[in-house]
Coordinates of C-alpha atoms and ligand atoms in Angstrom, one line a residue:
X115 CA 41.9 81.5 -8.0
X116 CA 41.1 84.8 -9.4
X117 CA 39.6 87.8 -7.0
X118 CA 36.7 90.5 -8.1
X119 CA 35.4 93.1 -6.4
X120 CA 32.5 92.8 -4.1
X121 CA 30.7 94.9 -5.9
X122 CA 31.5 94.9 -9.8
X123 CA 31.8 90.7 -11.1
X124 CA 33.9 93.0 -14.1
X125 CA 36.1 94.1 -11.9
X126 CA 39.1 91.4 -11.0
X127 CA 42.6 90.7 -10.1
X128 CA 45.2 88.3 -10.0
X129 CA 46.1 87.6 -6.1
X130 CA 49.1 89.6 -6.3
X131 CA 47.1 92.6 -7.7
X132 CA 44.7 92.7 -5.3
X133 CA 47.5 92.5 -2.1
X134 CA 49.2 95.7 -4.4
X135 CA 45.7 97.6 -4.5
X136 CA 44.5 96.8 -1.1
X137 CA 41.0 97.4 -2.3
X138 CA 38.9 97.3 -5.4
X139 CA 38.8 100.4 -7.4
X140 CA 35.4 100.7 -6.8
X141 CA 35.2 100.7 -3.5
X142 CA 34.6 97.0 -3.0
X143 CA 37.0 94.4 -1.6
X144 CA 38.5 91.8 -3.4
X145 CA 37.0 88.4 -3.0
X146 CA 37.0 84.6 -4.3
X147 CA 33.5 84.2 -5.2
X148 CA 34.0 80.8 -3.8
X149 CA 36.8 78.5 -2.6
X150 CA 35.2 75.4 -3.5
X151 CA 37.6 75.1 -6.3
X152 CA 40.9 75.4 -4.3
X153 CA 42.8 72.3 -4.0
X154 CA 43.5 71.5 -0.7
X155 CA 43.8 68.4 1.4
X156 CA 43.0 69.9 4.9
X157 CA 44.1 66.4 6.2
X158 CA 47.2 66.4 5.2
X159 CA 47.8 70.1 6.5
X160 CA 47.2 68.6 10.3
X161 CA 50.6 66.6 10.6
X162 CA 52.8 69.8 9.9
X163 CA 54.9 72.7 11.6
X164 CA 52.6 75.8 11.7
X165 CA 55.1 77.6 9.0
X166 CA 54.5 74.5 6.9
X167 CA 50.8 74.8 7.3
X168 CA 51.0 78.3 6.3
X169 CA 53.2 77.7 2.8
X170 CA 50.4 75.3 1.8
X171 CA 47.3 77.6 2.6
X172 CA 48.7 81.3 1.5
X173 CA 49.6 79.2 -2.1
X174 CA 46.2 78.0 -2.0
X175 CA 44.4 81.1 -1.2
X176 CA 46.8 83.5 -3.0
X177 CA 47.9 81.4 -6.4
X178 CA 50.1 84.3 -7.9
X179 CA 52.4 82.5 -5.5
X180 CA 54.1 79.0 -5.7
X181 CA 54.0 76.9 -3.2
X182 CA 57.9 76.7 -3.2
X183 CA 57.9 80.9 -3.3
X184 CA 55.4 80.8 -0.2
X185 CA 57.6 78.4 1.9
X186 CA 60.3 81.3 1.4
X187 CA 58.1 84.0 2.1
X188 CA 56.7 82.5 5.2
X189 CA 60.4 81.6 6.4
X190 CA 61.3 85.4 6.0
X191 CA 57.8 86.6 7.4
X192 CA 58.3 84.5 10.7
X193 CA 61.5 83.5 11.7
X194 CA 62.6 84.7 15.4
X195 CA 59.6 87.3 15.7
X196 CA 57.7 85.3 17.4
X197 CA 57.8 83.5 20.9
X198 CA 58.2 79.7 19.3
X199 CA 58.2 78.5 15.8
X200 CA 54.7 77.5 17.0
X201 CA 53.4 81.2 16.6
X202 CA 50.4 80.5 17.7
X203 CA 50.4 78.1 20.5
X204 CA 47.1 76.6 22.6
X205 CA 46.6 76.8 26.3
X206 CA 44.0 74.2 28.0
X207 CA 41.4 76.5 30.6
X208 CA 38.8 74.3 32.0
X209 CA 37.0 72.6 29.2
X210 CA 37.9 75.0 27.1
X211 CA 41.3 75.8 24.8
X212 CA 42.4 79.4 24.2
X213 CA 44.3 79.6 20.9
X214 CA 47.0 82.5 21.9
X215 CA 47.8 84.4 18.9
X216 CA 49.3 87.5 20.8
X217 CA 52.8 86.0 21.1
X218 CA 54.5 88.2 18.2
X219 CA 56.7 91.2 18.4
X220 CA 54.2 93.5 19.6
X221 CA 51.8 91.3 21.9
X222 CA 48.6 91.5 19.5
X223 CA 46.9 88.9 17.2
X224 CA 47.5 91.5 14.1
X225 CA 51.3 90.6 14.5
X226 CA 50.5 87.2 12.7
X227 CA 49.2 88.7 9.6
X228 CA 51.3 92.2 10.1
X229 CA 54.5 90.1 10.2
X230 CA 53.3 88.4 6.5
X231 CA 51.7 91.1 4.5
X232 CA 55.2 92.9 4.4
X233 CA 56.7 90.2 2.8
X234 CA 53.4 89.1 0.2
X235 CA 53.8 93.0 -0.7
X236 CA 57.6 93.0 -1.6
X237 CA 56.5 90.0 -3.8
X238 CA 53.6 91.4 -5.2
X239 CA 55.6 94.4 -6.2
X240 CA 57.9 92.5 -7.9
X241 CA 55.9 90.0 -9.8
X242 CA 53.1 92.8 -11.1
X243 CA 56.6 94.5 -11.9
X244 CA 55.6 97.9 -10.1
X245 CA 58.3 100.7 -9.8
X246 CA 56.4 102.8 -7.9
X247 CA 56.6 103.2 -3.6
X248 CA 54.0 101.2 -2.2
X249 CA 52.4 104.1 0.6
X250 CA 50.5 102.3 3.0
X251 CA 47.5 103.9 4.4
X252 CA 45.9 102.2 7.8
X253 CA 43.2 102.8 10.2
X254 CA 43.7 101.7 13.6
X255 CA 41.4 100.8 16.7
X256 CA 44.8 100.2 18.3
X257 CA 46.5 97.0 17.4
X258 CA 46.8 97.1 13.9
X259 CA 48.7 100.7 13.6
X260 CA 51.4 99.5 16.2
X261 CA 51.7 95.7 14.2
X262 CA 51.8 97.4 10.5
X263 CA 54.8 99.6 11.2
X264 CA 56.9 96.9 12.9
X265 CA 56.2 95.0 9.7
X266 CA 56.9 97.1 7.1
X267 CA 59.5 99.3 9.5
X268 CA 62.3 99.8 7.0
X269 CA 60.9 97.6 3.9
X270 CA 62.3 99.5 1.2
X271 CA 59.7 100.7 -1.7
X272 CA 57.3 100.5 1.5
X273 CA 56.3 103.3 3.3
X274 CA 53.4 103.3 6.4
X275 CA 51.0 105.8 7.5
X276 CA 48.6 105.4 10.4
X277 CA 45.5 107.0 11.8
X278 CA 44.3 106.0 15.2
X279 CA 41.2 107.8 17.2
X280 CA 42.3 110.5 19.4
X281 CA 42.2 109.5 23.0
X282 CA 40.1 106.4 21.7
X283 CA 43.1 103.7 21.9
X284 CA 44.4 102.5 25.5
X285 CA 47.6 104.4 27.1
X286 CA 49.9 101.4 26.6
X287 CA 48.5 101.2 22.4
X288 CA 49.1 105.2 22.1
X289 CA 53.3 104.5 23.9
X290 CA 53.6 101.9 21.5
X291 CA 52.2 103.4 18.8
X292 CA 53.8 107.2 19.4
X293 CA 57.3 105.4 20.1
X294 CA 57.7 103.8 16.6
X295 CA 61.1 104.0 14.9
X296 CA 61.9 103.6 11.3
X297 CA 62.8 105.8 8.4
X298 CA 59.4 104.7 6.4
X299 CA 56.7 105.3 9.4
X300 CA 54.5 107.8 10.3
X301 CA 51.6 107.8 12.7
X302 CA 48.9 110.7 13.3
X303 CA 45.8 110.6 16.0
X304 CA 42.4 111.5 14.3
X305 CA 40.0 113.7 16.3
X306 CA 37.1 111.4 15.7
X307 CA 36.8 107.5 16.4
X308 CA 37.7 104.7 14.5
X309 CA 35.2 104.2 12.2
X310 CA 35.9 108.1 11.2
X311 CA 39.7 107.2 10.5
X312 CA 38.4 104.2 8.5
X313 CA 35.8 106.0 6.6
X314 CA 38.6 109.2 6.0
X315 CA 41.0 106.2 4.8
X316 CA 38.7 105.0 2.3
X317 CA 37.5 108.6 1.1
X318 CA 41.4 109.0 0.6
X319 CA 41.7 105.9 -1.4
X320 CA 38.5 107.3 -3.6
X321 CA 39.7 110.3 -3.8
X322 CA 43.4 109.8 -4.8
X323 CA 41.6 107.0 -7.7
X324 CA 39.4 109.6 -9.2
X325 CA 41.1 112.8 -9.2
X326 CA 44.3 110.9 -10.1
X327 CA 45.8 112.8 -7.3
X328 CA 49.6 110.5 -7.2
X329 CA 49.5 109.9 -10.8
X330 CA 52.9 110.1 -12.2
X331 CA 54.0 110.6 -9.0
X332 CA 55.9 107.6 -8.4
X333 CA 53.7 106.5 -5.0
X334 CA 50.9 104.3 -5.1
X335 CA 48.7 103.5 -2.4
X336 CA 47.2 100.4 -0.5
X337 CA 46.0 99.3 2.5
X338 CA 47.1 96.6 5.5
X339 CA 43.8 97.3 6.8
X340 CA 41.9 93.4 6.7
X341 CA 39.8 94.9 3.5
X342 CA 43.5 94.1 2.1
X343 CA 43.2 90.3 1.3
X344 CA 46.6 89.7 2.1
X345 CA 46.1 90.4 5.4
X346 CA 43.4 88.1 5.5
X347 CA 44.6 85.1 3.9
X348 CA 47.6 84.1 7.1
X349 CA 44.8 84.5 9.6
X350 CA 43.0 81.0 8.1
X351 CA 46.3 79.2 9.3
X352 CA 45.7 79.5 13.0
X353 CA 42.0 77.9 12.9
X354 CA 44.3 74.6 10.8
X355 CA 46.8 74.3 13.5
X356 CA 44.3 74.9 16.9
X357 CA 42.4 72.3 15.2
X358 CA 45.5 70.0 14.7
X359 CA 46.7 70.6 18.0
X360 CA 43.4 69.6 19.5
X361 CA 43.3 66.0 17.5
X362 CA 47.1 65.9 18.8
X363 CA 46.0 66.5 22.3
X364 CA 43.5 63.8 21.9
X365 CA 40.5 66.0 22.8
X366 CA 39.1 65.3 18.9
X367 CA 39.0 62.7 16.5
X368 CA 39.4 64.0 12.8
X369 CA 36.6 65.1 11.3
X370 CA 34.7 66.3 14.7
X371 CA 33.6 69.7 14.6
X372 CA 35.0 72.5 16.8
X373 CA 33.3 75.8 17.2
X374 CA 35.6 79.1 17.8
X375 CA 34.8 81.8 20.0
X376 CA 35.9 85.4 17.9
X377 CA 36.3 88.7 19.9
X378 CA 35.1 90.7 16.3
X379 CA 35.3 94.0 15.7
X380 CA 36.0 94.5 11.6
X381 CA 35.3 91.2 11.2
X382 CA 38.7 90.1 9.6
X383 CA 39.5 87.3 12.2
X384 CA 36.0 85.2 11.9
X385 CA 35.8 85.8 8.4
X386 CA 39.3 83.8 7.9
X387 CA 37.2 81.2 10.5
X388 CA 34.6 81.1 7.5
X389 CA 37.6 80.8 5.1
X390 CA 38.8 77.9 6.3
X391 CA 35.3 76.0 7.0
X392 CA 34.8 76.5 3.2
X393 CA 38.5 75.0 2.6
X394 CA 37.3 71.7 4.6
X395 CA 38.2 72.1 8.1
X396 CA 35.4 70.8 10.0
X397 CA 34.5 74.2 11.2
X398 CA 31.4 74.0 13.8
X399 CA 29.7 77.2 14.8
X400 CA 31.7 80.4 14.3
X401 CA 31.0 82.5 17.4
X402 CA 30.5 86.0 16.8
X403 CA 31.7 87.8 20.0
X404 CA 30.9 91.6 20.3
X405 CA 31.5 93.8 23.5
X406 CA 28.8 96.7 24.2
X407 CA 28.9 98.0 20.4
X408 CA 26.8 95.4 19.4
X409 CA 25.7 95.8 16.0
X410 CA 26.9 92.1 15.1
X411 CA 25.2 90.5 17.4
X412 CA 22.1 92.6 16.6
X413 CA 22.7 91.9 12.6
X414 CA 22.7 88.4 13.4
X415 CA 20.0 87.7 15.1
X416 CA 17.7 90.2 13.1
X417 CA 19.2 90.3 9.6
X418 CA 19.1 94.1 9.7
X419 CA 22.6 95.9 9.9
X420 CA 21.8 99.1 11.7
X421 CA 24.6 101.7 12.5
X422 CA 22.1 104.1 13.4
X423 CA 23.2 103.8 17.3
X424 CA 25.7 105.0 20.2
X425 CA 29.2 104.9 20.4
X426 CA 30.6 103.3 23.5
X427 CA 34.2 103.4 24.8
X428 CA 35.0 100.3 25.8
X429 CA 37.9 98.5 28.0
X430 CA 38.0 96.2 24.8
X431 CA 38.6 99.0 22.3
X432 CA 40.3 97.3 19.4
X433 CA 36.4 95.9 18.9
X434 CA 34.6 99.6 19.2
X435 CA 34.0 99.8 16.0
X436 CA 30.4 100.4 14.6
X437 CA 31.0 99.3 10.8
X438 CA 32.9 95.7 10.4
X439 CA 34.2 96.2 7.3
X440 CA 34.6 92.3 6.4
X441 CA 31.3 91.2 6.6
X442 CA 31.1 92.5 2.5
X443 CA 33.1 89.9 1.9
X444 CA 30.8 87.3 4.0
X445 CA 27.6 88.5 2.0
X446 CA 29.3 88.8 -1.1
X447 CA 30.6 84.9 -0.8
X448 CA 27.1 83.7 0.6
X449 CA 24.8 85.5 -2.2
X450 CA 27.4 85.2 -4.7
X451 CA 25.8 88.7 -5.9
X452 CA 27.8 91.8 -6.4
X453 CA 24.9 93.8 -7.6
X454 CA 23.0 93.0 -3.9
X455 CA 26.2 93.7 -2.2
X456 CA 26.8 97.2 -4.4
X457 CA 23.0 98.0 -3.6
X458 CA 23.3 97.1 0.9
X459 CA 26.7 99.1 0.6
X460 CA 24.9 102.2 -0.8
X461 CA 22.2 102.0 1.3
X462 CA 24.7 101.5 4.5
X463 CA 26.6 104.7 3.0
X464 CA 23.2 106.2 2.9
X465 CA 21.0 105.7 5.4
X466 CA 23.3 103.6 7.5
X467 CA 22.0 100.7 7.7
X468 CA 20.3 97.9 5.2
X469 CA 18.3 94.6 5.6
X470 CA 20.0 91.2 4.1
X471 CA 17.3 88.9 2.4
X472 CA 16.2 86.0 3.8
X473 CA 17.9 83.6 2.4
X474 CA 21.2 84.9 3.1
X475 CA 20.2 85.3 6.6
X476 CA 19.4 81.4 6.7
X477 CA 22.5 80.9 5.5
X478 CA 24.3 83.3 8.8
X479 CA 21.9 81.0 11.2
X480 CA 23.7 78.1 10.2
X481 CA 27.4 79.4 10.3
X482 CA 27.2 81.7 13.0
X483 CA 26.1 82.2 16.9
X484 CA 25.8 85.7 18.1
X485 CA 26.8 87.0 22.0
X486 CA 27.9 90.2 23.5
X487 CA 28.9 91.3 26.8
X488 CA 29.7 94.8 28.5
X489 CA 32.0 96.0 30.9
X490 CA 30.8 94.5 33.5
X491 CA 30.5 91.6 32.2
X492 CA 34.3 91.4 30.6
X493 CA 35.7 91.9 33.8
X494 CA 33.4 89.7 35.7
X495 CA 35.1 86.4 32.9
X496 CA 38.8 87.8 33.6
X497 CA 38.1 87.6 37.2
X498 CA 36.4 84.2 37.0
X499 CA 38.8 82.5 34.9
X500 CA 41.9 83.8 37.0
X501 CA 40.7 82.5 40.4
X502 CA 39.4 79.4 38.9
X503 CA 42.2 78.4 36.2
X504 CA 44.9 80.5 36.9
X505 CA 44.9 82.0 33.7
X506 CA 45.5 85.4 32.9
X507 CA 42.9 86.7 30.1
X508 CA 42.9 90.5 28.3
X509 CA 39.7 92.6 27.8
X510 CA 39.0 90.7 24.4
X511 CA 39.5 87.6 25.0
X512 CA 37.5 87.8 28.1
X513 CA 34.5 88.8 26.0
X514 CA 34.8 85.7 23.3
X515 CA 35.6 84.0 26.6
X516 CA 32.1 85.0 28.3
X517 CA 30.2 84.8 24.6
X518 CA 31.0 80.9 24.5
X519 CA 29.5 80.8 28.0
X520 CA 26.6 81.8 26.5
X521 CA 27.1 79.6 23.9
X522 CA 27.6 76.5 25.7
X523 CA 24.6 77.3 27.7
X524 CA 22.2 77.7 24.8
X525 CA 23.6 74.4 22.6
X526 CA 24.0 72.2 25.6
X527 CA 25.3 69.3 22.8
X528 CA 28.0 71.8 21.5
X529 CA 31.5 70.6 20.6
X530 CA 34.7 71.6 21.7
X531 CA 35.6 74.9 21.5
X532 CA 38.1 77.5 20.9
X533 CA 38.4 80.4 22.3
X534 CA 40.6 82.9 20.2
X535 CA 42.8 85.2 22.3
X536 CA 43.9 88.4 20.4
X537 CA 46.1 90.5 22.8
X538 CA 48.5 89.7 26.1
X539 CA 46.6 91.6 29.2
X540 CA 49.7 93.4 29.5
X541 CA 47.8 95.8 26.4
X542 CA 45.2 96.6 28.8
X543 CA 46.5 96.4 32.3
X544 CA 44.2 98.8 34.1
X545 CA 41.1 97.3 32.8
X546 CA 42.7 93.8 33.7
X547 CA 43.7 94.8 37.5
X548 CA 40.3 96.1 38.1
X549 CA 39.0 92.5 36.9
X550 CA 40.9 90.9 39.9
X551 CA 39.7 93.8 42.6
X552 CA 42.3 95.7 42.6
X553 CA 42.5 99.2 42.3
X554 CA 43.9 100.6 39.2
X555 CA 45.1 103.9 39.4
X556 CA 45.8 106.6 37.4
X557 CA 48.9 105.3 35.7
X558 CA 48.8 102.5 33.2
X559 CA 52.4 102.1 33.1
X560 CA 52.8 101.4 36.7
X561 CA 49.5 99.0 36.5
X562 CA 51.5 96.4 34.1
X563 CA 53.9 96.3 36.5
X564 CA 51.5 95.9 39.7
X565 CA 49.7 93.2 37.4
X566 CA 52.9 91.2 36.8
X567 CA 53.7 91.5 40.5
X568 CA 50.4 90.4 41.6
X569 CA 49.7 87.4 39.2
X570 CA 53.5 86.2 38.6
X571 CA 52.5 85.9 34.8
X572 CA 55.3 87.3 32.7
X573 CA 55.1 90.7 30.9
X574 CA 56.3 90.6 27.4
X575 CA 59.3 91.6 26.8
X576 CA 58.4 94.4 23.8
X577 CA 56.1 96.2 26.8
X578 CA 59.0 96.1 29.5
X579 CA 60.4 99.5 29.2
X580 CA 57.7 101.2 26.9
X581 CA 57.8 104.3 28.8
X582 CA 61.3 105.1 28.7
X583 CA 61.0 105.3 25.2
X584 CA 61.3 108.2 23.1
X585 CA 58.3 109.6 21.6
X586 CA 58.5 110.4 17.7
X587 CA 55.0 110.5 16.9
X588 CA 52.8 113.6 18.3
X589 CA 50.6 114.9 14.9
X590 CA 46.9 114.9 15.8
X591 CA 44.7 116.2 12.9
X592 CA 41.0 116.9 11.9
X593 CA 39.0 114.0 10.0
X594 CA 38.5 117.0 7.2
X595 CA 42.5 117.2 7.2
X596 CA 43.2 113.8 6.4
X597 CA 44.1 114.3 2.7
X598 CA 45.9 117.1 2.7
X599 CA 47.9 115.7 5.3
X600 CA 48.8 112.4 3.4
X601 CA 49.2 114.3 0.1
X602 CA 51.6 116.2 2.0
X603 CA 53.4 113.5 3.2
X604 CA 53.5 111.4 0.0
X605 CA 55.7 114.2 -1.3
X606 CA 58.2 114.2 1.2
X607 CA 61.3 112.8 -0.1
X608 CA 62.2 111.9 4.1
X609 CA 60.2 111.6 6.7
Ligands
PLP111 C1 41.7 93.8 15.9 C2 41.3 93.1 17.2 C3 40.2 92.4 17.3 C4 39.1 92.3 16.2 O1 39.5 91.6 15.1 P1 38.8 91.9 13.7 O2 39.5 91.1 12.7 O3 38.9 93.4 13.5 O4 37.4 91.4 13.9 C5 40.0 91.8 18.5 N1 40.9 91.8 19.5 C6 42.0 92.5 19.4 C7 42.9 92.6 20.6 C8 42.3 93.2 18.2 O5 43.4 93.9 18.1

């Protein structure tokens, strides 16, 4: 399967190439135009371990690789970072089954991908037979900054640079984040808010492309940002094994459909959902779960993508984000038109915002349903779902949570479902203890203990002792500054 740019059909890349680039040279992302060519007996895939479920999809998806090369890869990616050689277990709450994929080595779904792309880049180096050092440049709402650098941490040719929105990231994701060790990291807050360190990280790509900036200079940059397809690609693996564990469980028969619930914010995570409905997977609705920074649920219901609106801070802030990156690839795979993609990017770099014809948006009424929820009502599902199940949801969660309530309520003949649960509540511990009635102080650190005193459920162990840690990150920097400050750095023999 080859990959092209979302919008230029001229401009494509083997798999490998496009995991090395991280994002078209035009700006675009790299995308299958379809993936009704790829081989693959979803079937079969049920009956395996997770890691074996994994070999067979990433070769699928990313062909540069074999399928004996991918069992390897995954091996090294996964082995002991996780909580069970399940990675991604399922958890039964009421009628419902939350897919946990926060059990990695720092307590957030982007460990699942995070843990891969380190070890599909290493390959990709080698089989495109680059020289260079591979300088990784990521924007972070919170999760991904802290899951990148514990990936590539110490992978030689690698080096990792993040940029998270100054005071817009929760106490426990700025410790975690600011406490990082390793040789090849670096981490910087951005006076702005996410989608300005995403939109300064993609000026920087531009920039560096067309002024030649690191030519000859031995570095090259990319991304492990989700517009980097090998970031993308391990997150289809989880909606295979829920949906195996649920036929296990007896809940399903094969071949029923099963809807998932997706806390979205750059749309990365339901867009692998779509991935694997197109592979087979009897994929039911996707639901698009959005907390008070709306604009998805808004998009799909009108067809208009609108950015043109407040900003809110959130207690779910690894989905304030305003412009979902992702969904180019969604509209490029539906219209299978990278001029009409090129021409709503413009306009959405223009006058934010642009209008999808009709037919595509016939095509998002059948794959998708649309909820939100605010504050209020996050809290008001963590609460609920504590005192009635016992079970012990984070901010994000809790909004897919309360966006398949609506769900259910509105398609009364619905299917099972899945709820998708991105981060322990241990990442977000004062929002969480004010969910249950408590009070939660001034001091985050001492709220994930009160919570783990006052619900019994274990704290992971990569957030026990956060504090003590040693801070090594302190840089904060203007969105103008960006650059410079990565030029800077990319000419530093040590960091
Ligand atoms: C990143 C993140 C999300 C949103 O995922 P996308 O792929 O960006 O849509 C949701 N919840 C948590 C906890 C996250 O870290």
């Amino acid at each position: 399967m080859i990959y092209q740019s979302t919008r230029n059909d001229d401009l494509k890349a083997s798999s490998a190439q496009a995991i090395l680039d991280g994002m078209a040279k035009d700006g675009g992302l790299y995308s299958p135009v379809s993936l009704a060519e790829v081989a693959l007996d979803w079937r079969a895939l049920l009956s395996l371990s997770t890691q074996d479920m994994a070999a067979k999809i990433l070769a699928a998806l990313l062909p540069s690789f074999s399928e004996t090369e991918m069992a390897a890869l995954v091996q090294q990616a996964y082995a002991g970072k996780f909580e069970s050689d399940e990675l991604t277990p399922t958890v039964r709450v009421g009628d419902d089954t939350v897919l946990e994929l926060f059990r990695g080595p720092t307590s957030a779904f982007k460990d699942v991908a995070l843990a891969m792309l380190p070890v599909l880049m290493t390959a990709a180096r080698k089989k495109c037979g680059v020289d260079d050092d591979i300088l990784i440049l990521t924007a972070t709402s919170g999760d991904t900054g802290k899951a990148a650098m514990e990936g590539f941490r110490n992978v030689p040719g690698t080096r990792i640079m993040v940029f998270y929105p100054y005071g817009g990231v929760s106490p426990v994701q700025q410790a975690q984040m600011a406490t990082q060790d390793g040789d090849n990291v670096c981490v910087s807050a951005v006076r702005g808010n996410f989608d300005d360190a995403q939109t300064g990280v993609k000026r920087i790509f531009a920039a560096v492309e067309r002024e030649g900036l690191l030519r000859g200079k031995g570095v090259r940059l990319s991304s492990a940002n989700s517009i980097n397809i090998g970031r993308l690609a391990p997150q289809v693996v989880y909606y295979f094994k829920a949906y195996a564990d649920l036929v296990k469980s007896g809940r399903i028969a094969v071949g029923d459909a099963v809807d998932f619930a997706v806390p979205t914010g750059n749309f990365g995570d339901i867009l692998a959902g779509y991935f694997a409905k197109e592979l087979g997977l009897p994929v039911g609705k996707l639901i698009c779960a959005s907390n008070a920074n709306n604009i998805l649920t808004d998009f799909l219901s009108t067809g208009v993508y609108d950015r043109n609106r407040p900003f809110y801070k959130t207690v779910s802030p690894s989905m304030d984000i305003l412009v979902s990156s992702n969904l180019e690839r969604l509209l490029f795979m539906l219209s299978k038109d990278a001029d009409l993609v090129a021409r709503l990017m413009k306009n959405l770099s223009e006058t934010g915002a642009y209008e999808v014809p009709a037919s595509l948006k016939e095509q998002l009424d059948l794959l998708f349903f649309a909820a939100c929820c605010d504050d209020g009502g996050t809290k008001a599902a963590i609460g609920e779902v504590w005192r009635r199940y016992g079970y012990l949801m984070d901010t994000h969660t809790a909004v897919a949570y309360e966006a398949a309530r609506q769900y259910k309520a509105a398609c009364p003949d619905h299917g099972s479902v899945v709820i998708l649960s991105t981060a322990s509540p241990y990442k977000f511990p004062a929002a969480v203890l004010e969910a249950l009635g408590e009070e939660p102080g001034e001091d985050e650190f001492a709220a994930m203990e009160r919570l783990e005193a006052l619900t019994g459920v274990p704290m992971p162990k990569n957030l026990r002792g956060l504090r003590e840690r040693p801070v090594r990150h302190r840089d904060v920097i203007d969105r103008a500054d960006m650059l410079n400050y990565v030029l800077d750095k990319a000419m530093q023999a040590r960091w």
